[in-house]
Coordinates of C-alpha atoms in Angstrom, one line a residue:
Chain A
M1 CA 93.8 28.7 119.1
K2 CA 92.5 28.7 122.6
Q3 CA 90.4 26.3 124.7
L4 CA 87.7 28.6 126.3
K5 CA 84.8 28.1 128.6
L6 CA 82.2 30.5 127.2
K7 CA 78.5 31.3 127.7
I8 CA 76.0 30.6 125.0
A9 CA 74.3 33.9 123.9
K10 CA 71.7 32.3 121.7
N11 CA 70.9 28.8 120.5
E12 CA 67.9 28.6 118.2
K13 CA 66.2 26.4 115.7
M14 CA 66.5 27.6 112.2
V15 CA 64.5 24.9 110.4
P16 CA 63.7 21.4 111.9
G17 CA 66.9 19.7 112.7
F18 CA 69.2 22.7 112.2
F19 CA 70.3 25.1 115.0
K20 CA 72.3 28.3 115.2
M21 CA 74.4 29.1 118.3
R22 CA 75.9 32.4 119.1
I23 CA 78.9 32.7 121.3
I24 CA 80.2 36.0 122.7
S25 CA 84.0 36.0 122.5
P26 CA 86.1 39.0 121.4
Y27 CA 89.0 36.6 121.0
L28 CA 87.2 34.3 118.5
A29 CA 85.8 37.3 116.7
K30 CA 89.3 38.7 116.2
A31 CA 91.2 35.4 115.5
S32 CA 88.6 33.6 113.3
K33 CA 88.8 33.6 109.4
P34 CA 86.1 32.3 107.0
G35 CA 86.6 28.5 106.6
Q36 CA 88.1 27.9 110.0
F37 CA 86.2 25.7 112.5
I38 CA 85.8 25.2 116.2
T39 CA 85.3 22.0 118.3
V40 CA 82.7 21.9 121.0
R41 CA 82.6 19.6 124.0
C42 CA 78.9 18.9 124.1
E43 CA 78.8 17.3 127.6
D44 CA 81.1 17.1 130.6
D45 CA 80.7 13.4 130.5
T46 CA 82.2 10.5 128.6
D47 CA 79.3 9.6 126.3
P48 CA 79.3 11.3 123.8
L49 CA 83.1 11.5 124.3
L50 CA 84.8 13.4 121.5
R51 CA 84.4 17.1 120.7
R52 CA 82.3 18.0 117.7
P53 CA 83.7 20.1 114.9
F54 CA 81.6 22.9 113.4
G55 CA 82.5 25.4 110.7
I56 CA 82.4 29.0 111.8
H57 CA 79.2 30.3 110.3
R58 CA 79.5 34.0 110.9
I59 CA 82.2 36.2 112.4
L60 CA 80.6 39.0 114.4
P61 CA 82.2 42.1 116.0
D62 CA 82.0 40.5 119.5
G63 CA 81.8 36.8 118.8
I64 CA 81.0 34.0 116.3
E65 CA 78.0 31.9 115.3
A66 CA 78.0 28.2 114.6
L67 CA 75.2 26.6 112.4
Y68 CA 74.8 22.9 113.0
E69 CA 72.7 19.9 112.1
V70 CA 71.4 17.6 114.7
K71 CA 72.9 14.3 113.6
G72 CA 73.5 12.3 116.8
K73 CA 73.8 12.3 120.5
G74 CA 76.3 15.2 120.8
T75 CA 74.5 17.7 118.6
E76 CA 71.2 16.6 120.2
I77 CA 72.6 17.5 123.6
L78 CA 74.0 20.8 122.3
S79 CA 70.6 21.7 120.7
R80 CA 69.0 21.5 124.2
K81 CA 71.3 24.1 125.7
R82 CA 70.0 27.6 126.4
S83 CA 71.4 31.0 126.4
G84 CA 73.5 31.4 129.5
D85 CA 74.7 27.8 129.6
D86 CA 78.4 27.1 129.5
V87 CA 80.1 25.6 126.5
D88 CA 83.7 24.4 126.1
I89 CA 85.1 25.6 122.8
L90 CA 88.4 25.0 121.1
G91 CA 89.3 27.3 118.2
P92 CA 89.7 28.7 115.8
L93 CA 91.1 25.6 114.1
G94 CA 92.5 24.8 110.6
N95 CA 93.2 27.2 107.7
G96 CA 90.4 29.1 106.1
F97 CA 89.6 30.0 102.5
D98 CA 92.2 32.2 100.7
L99 CA 90.0 35.2 99.9
Q100 CA 92.9 37.6 98.9
K101 CA 93.7 36.7 95.4
M102 CA 90.4 36.9 93.6
K103 CA 91.6 39.7 91.3
G104 CA 88.2 40.7 89.7
K105 CA 87.1 37.1 89.3
R106 CA 83.4 36.6 90.0
P107 CA 83.0 34.2 92.9
V108 CA 80.6 31.3 93.0
I109 CA 79.7 29.8 96.3
I110 CA 78.4 26.3 96.3
A111 CA 77.0 24.7 99.5
G112 CA 75.5 21.3 99.9
G113 CA 73.4 20.5 103.1
I114 CA 75.1 21.7 106.3
G115 CA 78.0 22.7 104.1
V116 CA 76.3 26.0 103.8
A117 CA 77.4 26.8 107.4
P118 CA 80.9 28.2 106.7
M119 CA 79.9 29.7 103.4
V120 CA 78.0 32.6 105.0
A121 CA 81.2 33.8 106.7
V122 CA 82.8 33.6 103.2
A123 CA 80.0 35.6 101.6
E124 CA 80.1 38.2 104.4
S125 CA 83.8 38.7 103.7
I126 CA 83.7 38.9 99.9
G127 CA 80.3 40.5 99.3
A128 CA 78.0 39.8 96.4
S129 CA 78.5 36.5 94.7
D130 CA 76.6 33.8 92.8
V131 CA 75.4 31.3 95.4
I132 CA 74.1 27.8 94.8
I133 CA 72.4 26.1 97.7
G134 CA 71.7 22.4 97.4
A135 CA 69.2 20.9 99.9
R136 CA 67.1 17.8 100.3
T137 CA 63.8 19.6 100.3
K138 CA 62.5 23.2 100.5
G139 CA 62.3 22.6 104.3
H140 CA 66.0 22.1 104.4
I141 CA 67.1 25.3 102.7
L142 CA 69.3 27.5 105.0
C143 CA 70.8 31.0 104.9
E144 CA 69.1 32.1 101.7
K145 CA 68.3 35.5 103.2
D146 CA 71.9 35.9 104.6
F147 CA 73.3 35.6 101.0
K148 CA 70.5 37.8 99.4
K149 CA 71.1 40.6 102.0
L150 CA 74.6 40.9 100.5
G151 CA 73.2 41.3 97.0
S152 CA 74.0 37.8 95.9
R153 CA 72.1 36.0 93.3
V154 CA 70.9 32.7 94.9
I155 CA 70.1 29.6 93.0
I156 CA 68.3 26.8 94.8
A157 CA 68.5 23.1 93.9
T158 CA 66.5 20.5 95.8
D159 CA 66.7 16.7 95.5
D160 CA 62.9 16.5 95.3
G161 CA 62.3 19.6 93.3
S162 CA 60.1 21.2 96.0
R163 CA 61.9 24.5 95.3
G164 CA 64.2 25.7 92.6
I165 CA 65.9 23.3 90.3
K166 CA 65.0 19.6 90.8
G167 CA 68.5 18.0 91.0
L168 CA 72.0 18.6 92.2
S169 CA 73.7 21.8 93.0
T170 CA 76.3 20.7 90.4
D171 CA 73.5 20.7 87.7
A172 CA 72.9 24.3 88.7
L173 CA 76.6 25.0 88.4
K174 CA 76.8 23.6 84.9
D175 CA 73.9 25.9 83.9
L176 CA 75.5 29.0 85.5
L177 CA 78.9 28.4 83.9
K178 CA 77.2 28.0 80.5
K179 CA 75.3 31.2 80.8
S180 CA 78.1 33.3 82.2
G181 CA 80.2 32.7 79.1
D182 CA 83.8 33.9 79.4
E183 CA 83.6 35.7 82.7
E184 CA 86.4 34.6 85.0
R185 CA 85.3 32.6 88.0
V186 CA 86.6 31.4 91.4
I187 CA 84.7 28.7 93.2
F188 CA 84.3 28.3 97.0
A189 CA 82.5 25.1 98.0
C190 CA 81.6 23.1 101.0
G191 CA 79.5 19.9 101.2
P192 CA 79.6 16.1 101.1
N193 CA 82.7 14.6 99.3
P194 CA 80.7 13.4 96.2
M195 CA 79.4 16.9 95.6
L196 CA 82.9 18.4 95.9
K197 CA 84.3 15.9 93.5
A198 CA 81.5 16.6 91.0
V199 CA 82.2 20.3 91.3
W200 CA 85.9 19.6 90.5
N201 CA 85.0 17.4 87.5
I202 CA 83.0 20.3 86.1
A203 CA 85.2 23.2 87.0
G204 CA 88.7 21.6 86.9
P205 CA 88.8 21.0 83.2
L206 CA 87.7 24.6 82.6
G207 CA 90.7 25.9 84.5
I208 CA 88.5 27.5 87.2
E209 CA 90.2 28.0 90.6
C210 CA 88.4 25.9 93.2
Q211 CA 88.7 26.0 97.0
F212 CA 87.0 23.1 98.8
S213 CA 86.2 22.8 102.5
F214 CA 86.1 19.1 103.5
E215 CA 84.1 17.4 106.3
E216 CA 85.5 14.5 108.2
H217 CA 85.2 12.7 111.5
M218 CA 87.9 14.1 113.8
A219 CA 89.4 13.2 117.2
C220 CA 91.8 15.9 118.2
G221 CA 91.1 18.6 115.7
V222 CA 94.6 20.0 115.9
G223 CA 96.7 17.7 113.8
A224 CA 98.1 15.5 116.6
C225 CA 96.1 12.2 116.2
L226 CA 96.4 11.9 112.4
G227 CA 92.8 10.7 112.4
C228 CA 91.3 12.7 109.5
P229 CA 93.5 12.1 106.5
I230 CA 92.9 13.3 102.9
K231 CA 94.9 12.0 99.9
V232 CA 96.8 14.8 98.2
K233 CA 99.0 14.7 95.1
E234 CA 102.7 14.7 95.8
S235 CA 105.6 14.5 93.4
G236 CA 105.0 11.3 91.5
G237 CA 102.5 9.8 94.0
H238 CA 100.3 10.8 96.8
E239 CA 100.5 11.4 100.5
Y240 CA 98.0 12.1 103.4
K241 CA 97.4 15.5 104.8
M242 CA 95.2 16.1 107.8
I243 CA 91.8 17.8 107.2
C244 CA 91.9 19.5 110.6
K245 CA 95.3 21.0 110.4
D246 CA 96.3 21.3 106.8
G247 CA 92.7 22.0 105.8
P248 CA 89.8 21.9 106.0
V249 CA 90.2 24.0 102.9
F250 CA 92.2 22.6 100.0
R251 CA 92.6 23.7 96.4
G252 CA 91.0 21.4 93.9
E253 CA 94.2 20.6 92.0
R254 CA 95.9 19.4 95.3
I255 CA 93.5 16.6 95.9
A256 CA 94.1 13.0 94.7
W257 CA 90.4 12.6 93.8
Chain B
M1 CA 105.3 21.1 148.3
V2 CA 104.2 17.5 147.8
D3 CA 106.6 15.0 146.3
L4 CA 105.2 13.8 143.0
S5 CA 108.5 12.5 141.6
V6 CA 108.9 8.9 140.6
K7 CA 111.6 6.7 139.1
I8 CA 111.0 4.7 135.9
G9 CA 114.2 2.7 135.2
K10 CA 117.1 5.2 135.2
L11 CA 114.6 8.0 134.6
R12 CA 113.6 10.4 137.3
L13 CA 110.2 12.1 136.5
K14 CA 109.2 15.2 138.4
N15 CA 105.6 13.9 138.4
P16 CA 104.0 10.7 137.1
V17 CA 101.9 12.2 134.3
M18 CA 102.6 11.8 130.6
A19 CA 100.6 12.1 127.4
A20 CA 100.4 8.8 125.6
S21 CA 102.3 8.3 122.3
G22 CA 100.4 9.5 119.3
T23 CA 97.7 11.5 121.2
F24 CA 99.7 14.7 121.8
G25 CA 102.2 16.8 120.0
E26 CA 104.0 20.2 120.2
V27 CA 100.7 21.8 118.9
Y28 CA 99.4 21.2 122.4
G29 CA 102.0 23.7 123.7
E30 CA 99.4 26.4 122.8
L31 CA 96.9 24.8 125.2
V32 CA 98.9 23.3 128.1
D33 CA 102.3 23.8 129.7
I34 CA 104.2 20.8 128.2
S35 CA 107.2 21.5 130.5
A36 CA 105.0 20.7 133.4
L37 CA 104.6 17.1 132.3
G38 CA 106.6 14.2 133.8
A39 CA 108.0 13.4 130.3
Y40 CA 107.3 13.9 126.7
V41 CA 106.4 10.7 124.8
A42 CA 106.9 11.2 121.0
K43 CA 104.7 9.4 118.6
T44 CA 105.8 6.0 117.4
I45 CA 108.5 6.0 114.7
T46 CA 109.5 3.3 112.4
F47 CA 112.8 3.0 110.5
N48 CA 111.3 4.2 107.2
A49 CA 108.3 6.4 106.7
R50 CA 104.9 4.9 106.8
Q51 CA 101.8 6.4 105.0
G52 CA 99.2 5.0 107.5
N53 CA 95.8 3.6 106.8
P54 CA 93.0 4.9 104.5
A55 CA 90.2 7.0 105.9
P56 CA 88.1 6.8 108.0
R57 CA 90.7 6.4 110.7
V58 CA 88.6 7.3 113.8
C59 CA 85.1 6.7 115.0
E60 CA 83.4 7.2 118.3
T61 CA 81.9 4.4 120.3
P62 CA 80.1 4.5 123.7
S63 CA 82.6 6.2 126.1
G64 CA 85.4 5.4 123.7
M65 CA 86.8 5.7 120.3
L66 CA 88.3 3.4 117.7
N67 CA 91.3 4.3 115.7
S68 CA 93.2 2.8 112.8
I69 CA 95.9 5.4 112.1
G70 CA 98.4 2.7 111.1
L71 CA 101.5 4.3 112.6
E72 CA 101.8 7.1 110.1
N73 CA 105.2 8.7 110.5
R74 CA 108.1 10.0 108.5
G75 CA 110.7 7.6 109.8
V76 CA 113.6 7.9 112.2
E77 CA 115.9 10.3 110.3
Y78 CA 113.1 12.8 109.8
F79 CA 112.3 12.6 113.5
I80 CA 115.8 13.3 114.5
K81 CA 116.4 16.1 112.0
E82 CA 113.0 17.9 112.1
R83 CA 111.3 17.1 115.4
L84 CA 113.8 16.4 118.2
A85 CA 115.1 19.9 118.7
G86 CA 111.6 21.3 119.0
I87 CA 110.7 18.7 121.7
R88 CA 114.0 19.4 123.7
K89 CA 113.0 23.0 124.4
Y90 CA 110.4 21.8 126.9
K91 CA 113.3 20.5 129.1
V92 CA 111.5 17.3 130.2
P93 CA 112.7 13.8 129.7
I94 CA 112.1 12.6 126.1
I95 CA 110.7 9.1 125.6
V96 CA 110.7 7.9 122.0
S97 CA 108.2 5.3 121.0
V98 CA 109.6 2.8 118.5
A99 CA 108.0 0.1 116.4
G100 CA 109.4 -2.4 113.9
E101 CA 108.3 -5.4 112.0
S102 CA 111.2 -7.4 113.3
A103 CA 113.7 -7.4 116.2
E104 CA 116.3 -6.2 113.7
E105 CA 114.2 -3.1 112.8
F106 CA 113.6 -2.3 116.5
A107 CA 117.4 -2.6 117.0
S108 CA 118.3 -0.5 114.0
I109 CA 116.0 2.4 115.0
I110 CA 117.4 2.4 118.5
K111 CA 121.0 2.2 117.3
R112 CA 120.3 5.3 115.3
L113 CA 118.6 7.1 118.2
E114 CA 121.6 6.2 120.5
R115 CA 123.6 8.9 118.9
E116 CA 121.0 11.5 120.0
R117 CA 120.1 13.0 123.3
I118 CA 117.1 11.0 124.3
D119 CA 116.2 9.7 127.7
A120 CA 114.2 6.5 127.2
Y121 CA 112.6 4.3 124.6
E122 CA 109.1 2.9 124.6
L123 CA 108.9 -0.4 122.6
N124 CA 105.6 -0.4 120.9
L125 CA 105.1 -4.1 120.7
S126 CA 101.3 -3.8 120.6
C127 CA 100.0 -1.5 117.8
P128 CA 96.9 -3.3 116.6
N129 CA 96.9 -1.5 113.2
V130 CA 100.1 -2.9 111.8
K131 CA 100.8 -6.4 110.4
H132 CA 104.1 -7.9 111.6
G133 CA 106.3 -9.9 109.3
R134 CA 106.4 -13.4 110.5
H135 CA 104.1 -13.0 113.5
I136 CA 100.5 -13.9 113.5
G137 CA 98.7 -11.0 115.3
L138 CA 100.7 -8.6 117.5
I139 CA 104.2 -9.1 118.8
A140 CA 102.9 -8.5 122.3
Q141 CA 100.6 -11.6 122.0
D142 CA 103.5 -13.9 121.7
D143 CA 105.8 -14.1 124.8
S144 CA 108.7 -15.6 122.8
A145 CA 108.5 -12.6 120.3
I146 CA 108.5 -10.2 123.2
K147 CA 111.6 -11.9 124.6
T148 CA 113.4 -11.8 121.2
I149 CA 112.8 -8.2 120.7
V150 CA 113.4 -6.9 124.2
K151 CA 116.7 -8.9 124.5
K152 CA 117.9 -7.7 121.1
V153 CA 117.2 -4.1 122.0
R154 CA 118.7 -4.5 125.4
R155 CA 122.0 -5.3 123.7
V156 CA 122.2 -2.0 121.9
T157 CA 121.2 0.4 124.7
K158 CA 121.7 1.1 128.3
R159 CA 119.0 3.7 128.3
T160 CA 115.6 3.1 130.0
M161 CA 113.5 0.7 127.9
I162 CA 109.8 0.5 128.4
A163 CA 107.9 -2.4 126.9
K164 CA 104.4 -1.3 125.8
L165 CA 102.2 -4.4 126.2
S166 CA 98.9 -5.3 124.5
P167 CA 95.7 -5.9 126.5
N168 CA 94.7 -8.3 123.7
V169 CA 96.0 -11.4 125.5
T170 CA 94.7 -14.2 127.6
D171 CA 97.2 -13.7 130.4
I172 CA 98.9 -10.3 130.8
T173 CA 101.2 -11.7 133.6
L174 CA 102.9 -14.1 131.1
M175 CA 103.7 -11.1 128.8
A176 CA 104.7 -8.9 131.7
K177 CA 107.2 -11.5 133.0
A178 CA 108.5 -12.2 129.5
A179 CA 109.4 -8.4 129.2
E180 CA 110.9 -8.2 132.7
D181 CA 113.0 -11.4 132.3
S182 CA 114.4 -10.1 129.0
G183 CA 115.7 -6.8 130.4
A184 CA 112.9 -4.3 130.2
D185 CA 113.2 -1.5 132.8
A186 CA 109.5 -0.8 132.9
L187 CA 106.2 -1.9 131.5
L188 CA 103.5 0.1 129.9
V189 CA 100.1 -1.5 130.5
A190 CA 98.5 -1.2 128.1
N191 CA 97.8 -0.3 124.4
T192 CA 94.3 -0.2 122.8
F193 CA 91.9 -3.2 122.6
V194 CA 91.2 -4.5 119.1
G195 CA 87.5 -3.6 118.2
M196 CA 85.2 -2.7 115.4
S197 CA 82.0 -0.8 114.6
I198 CA 79.6 -1.2 111.6
N199 CA 77.3 1.3 110.0
I200 CA 74.1 -0.7 109.7
D201 CA 72.8 1.5 106.8
T202 CA 75.7 1.0 104.5
K203 CA 76.8 -2.3 106.1
R204 CA 80.3 -1.0 106.0
P205 CA 82.8 -1.0 108.8
R206 CA 83.2 2.5 110.4
L207 CA 87.0 2.2 110.0
G208 CA 88.8 2.1 106.7
N209 CA 91.0 -0.6 108.1
V210 CA 87.9 -2.6 109.3
V211 CA 89.3 -3.1 112.8
G212 CA 91.1 -0.7 115.0
G213 CA 92.2 0.0 118.5
L214 CA 89.6 0.9 121.2
S215 CA 90.6 3.5 123.7
G216 CA 88.9 5.8 126.2
P217 CA 87.0 5.4 129.5
A218 CA 85.3 2.3 128.1
I219 CA 88.4 0.2 128.5
R220 CA 89.6 1.7 131.9
P221 CA 88.4 -1.1 134.2
I222 CA 90.0 -3.8 132.1
A223 CA 93.3 -1.9 131.8
L224 CA 93.2 -1.3 135.5
R225 CA 92.7 -5.0 136.2
M226 CA 95.7 -5.7 134.0
V227 CA 98.0 -3.3 135.9
Y228 CA 96.8 -4.9 139.1
Q229 CA 97.7 -8.4 137.8
A230 CA 101.0 -7.4 136.3
R231 CA 102.0 -5.6 139.5
K232 CA 101.8 -9.0 141.4
V233 CA 104.3 -10.7 139.1
V234 CA 107.0 -8.1 138.2
S235 CA 109.2 -5.9 140.3
I236 CA 110.0 -3.3 137.6
P237 CA 107.8 -0.1 137.5
I238 CA 104.5 -0.1 135.6
I239 CA 103.1 2.8 133.7
G240 CA 99.3 2.6 133.7
C241 CA 97.3 3.6 130.6
G242 CA 93.8 3.1 129.6
G243 CA 90.9 5.6 129.6
I244 CA 92.3 8.0 132.2
M245 CA 90.3 11.2 132.0
N246 CA 91.0 12.9 135.3
Y247 CA 93.1 12.7 138.5
K248 CA 90.7 10.2 140.1
D249 CA 91.2 7.8 137.2
A250 CA 94.9 8.3 137.4
L251 CA 94.8 7.5 141.2
E252 CA 93.0 4.2 140.6
F253 CA 95.9 3.1 138.5
I254 CA 98.5 4.3 140.9
I255 CA 96.8 2.7 143.9
A256 CA 96.6 -0.5 141.8
G257 CA 100.5 -0.4 141.5
A258 CA 101.3 1.9 138.6
S259 CA 104.3 4.2 139.2
A260 CA 103.2 6.6 136.6
V261 CA 100.3 7.1 134.1
Q262 CA 99.8 8.0 130.5
V263 CA 96.8 10.0 129.3
G264 CA 95.7 9.4 125.7
T265 CA 92.2 9.9 124.5
A266 CA 91.5 12.5 127.2
N267 CA 93.8 14.9 125.3
F268 CA 91.3 15.0 122.4
V269 CA 88.4 15.6 124.7
N270 CA 90.0 18.1 127.1
P271 CA 93.4 19.4 125.9
K272 CA 94.1 20.5 129.4
A273 CA 93.6 17.0 130.9
T274 CA 97.3 16.3 131.7
E275 CA 97.7 19.6 133.5
E276 CA 94.5 19.1 135.5
I277 CA 95.5 15.6 136.5
I278 CA 98.9 16.9 137.9
T279 CA 97.1 19.6 140.0
G280 CA 94.5 17.0 141.1
L281 CA 97.2 14.7 142.3
E282 CA 98.9 17.5 144.2
R283 CA 95.6 18.3 146.0
Y284 CA 95.0 14.7 146.8
L285 CA 98.4 14.1 148.2
K286 CA 98.1 17.3 150.4
K287 CA 94.8 16.0 151.7
E288 CA 96.4 12.5 152.3
K289 CA 99.5 14.1 153.8
A290 CA 101.5 11.7 151.7
G291 CA 104.0 11.6 148.8
I292 CA 103.2 9.8 145.5
K293 CA 105.4 6.9 146.5
D294 CA 103.2 6.2 149.5
I295 CA 100.2 5.8 147.2
I296 CA 101.8 3.6 144.5
G297 CA 100.5 0.1 145.1
S298 CA 98.6 1.1 148.2
I299 CA 95.6 -1.0 147.3
R300 CA 93.9 -2.8 150.2
T301 CA 92.3 -6.1 149.4
A302 CA 92.2 -7.7 152.8

């Protein structure tokens, strides 16, 4: 982990409301793992105040990319930055996905909304997978090509049915698991909490290993302020772990859903 | 070399800059030189472990943030066994922040800590996220509760004892006097302001605990005013705290009468904040051809 003042190499709109920023940093390229995140100070001022966390979208030979949704003042300011502008980055932070022990299991990547951001780094590390992208409308679908380039089968689910299945990404997951029969699976998912919980409710009882990346508001990003708790099971009861430091990736069976 | 050293009770700090309790940790050693700080202030401990409050625990507000962590910690024994040795390696004075629900709990934690090599205690009388036994509101909102606790702790330790006051009071001077009269060696002015924020779409509070403590630059002018007021009524050193982001902010508190400062929220925004404040103070003192002691309380109001 380092705090670095870096230059933005590229910051472009992907679809309305979603931007991709490329940062050149050999350090981040080398140190980052899929599922880790960075925090960015969007402005040298006090409003917005806190750093914004972004999942590492792609790990390149000489840097990283972050894919982000413009949700408020901080991301709005960030989206107006141009290549050559300075940016204050802290990272890489948290623990990434465990991509080592897949042992011939076929991976399923499930991404809801901006949760697709870290999943491209996962896909680029593990190769062809089954990918389910959940989005509000066809205009909100991101990264489909990135997954297809790797030879992945991509299933789209939109809330309004404007593309792919009309419904939730979890409906698509049920279908996929039904069709794939006895093939052993491992699931990597990132998205809103209700989506992750729904994935666990489907896959948990089937004994499928699930690794979930959680999103939460954060202040420090390094485990000091204890501001981003998640309830995990602990002998006989539960305790809080920090999403920034102990996560953002947790195995499904650890979470006290 | 400029002289940045200050005295807080029996404690000599090589410079007046500390990170506030609960906003820092050993993990920051990867980002700043912790051994360069005036002292290391450990996160508040209670006698037994506390789980803390449900999520969400933090939310941003204009030039500030709200938190309702709820003093999550693993208790005094865990701190001594698992954390203390790690903190000692920075070779800076160690200040342990302590909170209890009663004077007895404060005293028992400190009695236990007396057997360890620790330099000073910060009595957290002012956490807005914890309910206190018999008290309505915060200990630090009741001058008689401040007196009871500070006196009780004074009887069990000769070490430097810093009373961390709350800004959620009508008259800070009353609370400052109460702490000084009961034997506190220094005051910390101040903790966070109680506040809240609501999501208008869901109509839900943005904090799991509904209300929480407001910190950051938004509160700085009020905290500064309280340091200025407290300075007039006590003779013990005051540590200023509230929205300090850079060395200029720190100087405002020092000029108003603070002998040292604590930096909290700024650590989240810029992990190098404490280090940058120390070098900023050095530059300022060189320019002023002064030592830090010449600047403390140097406010001109005439």
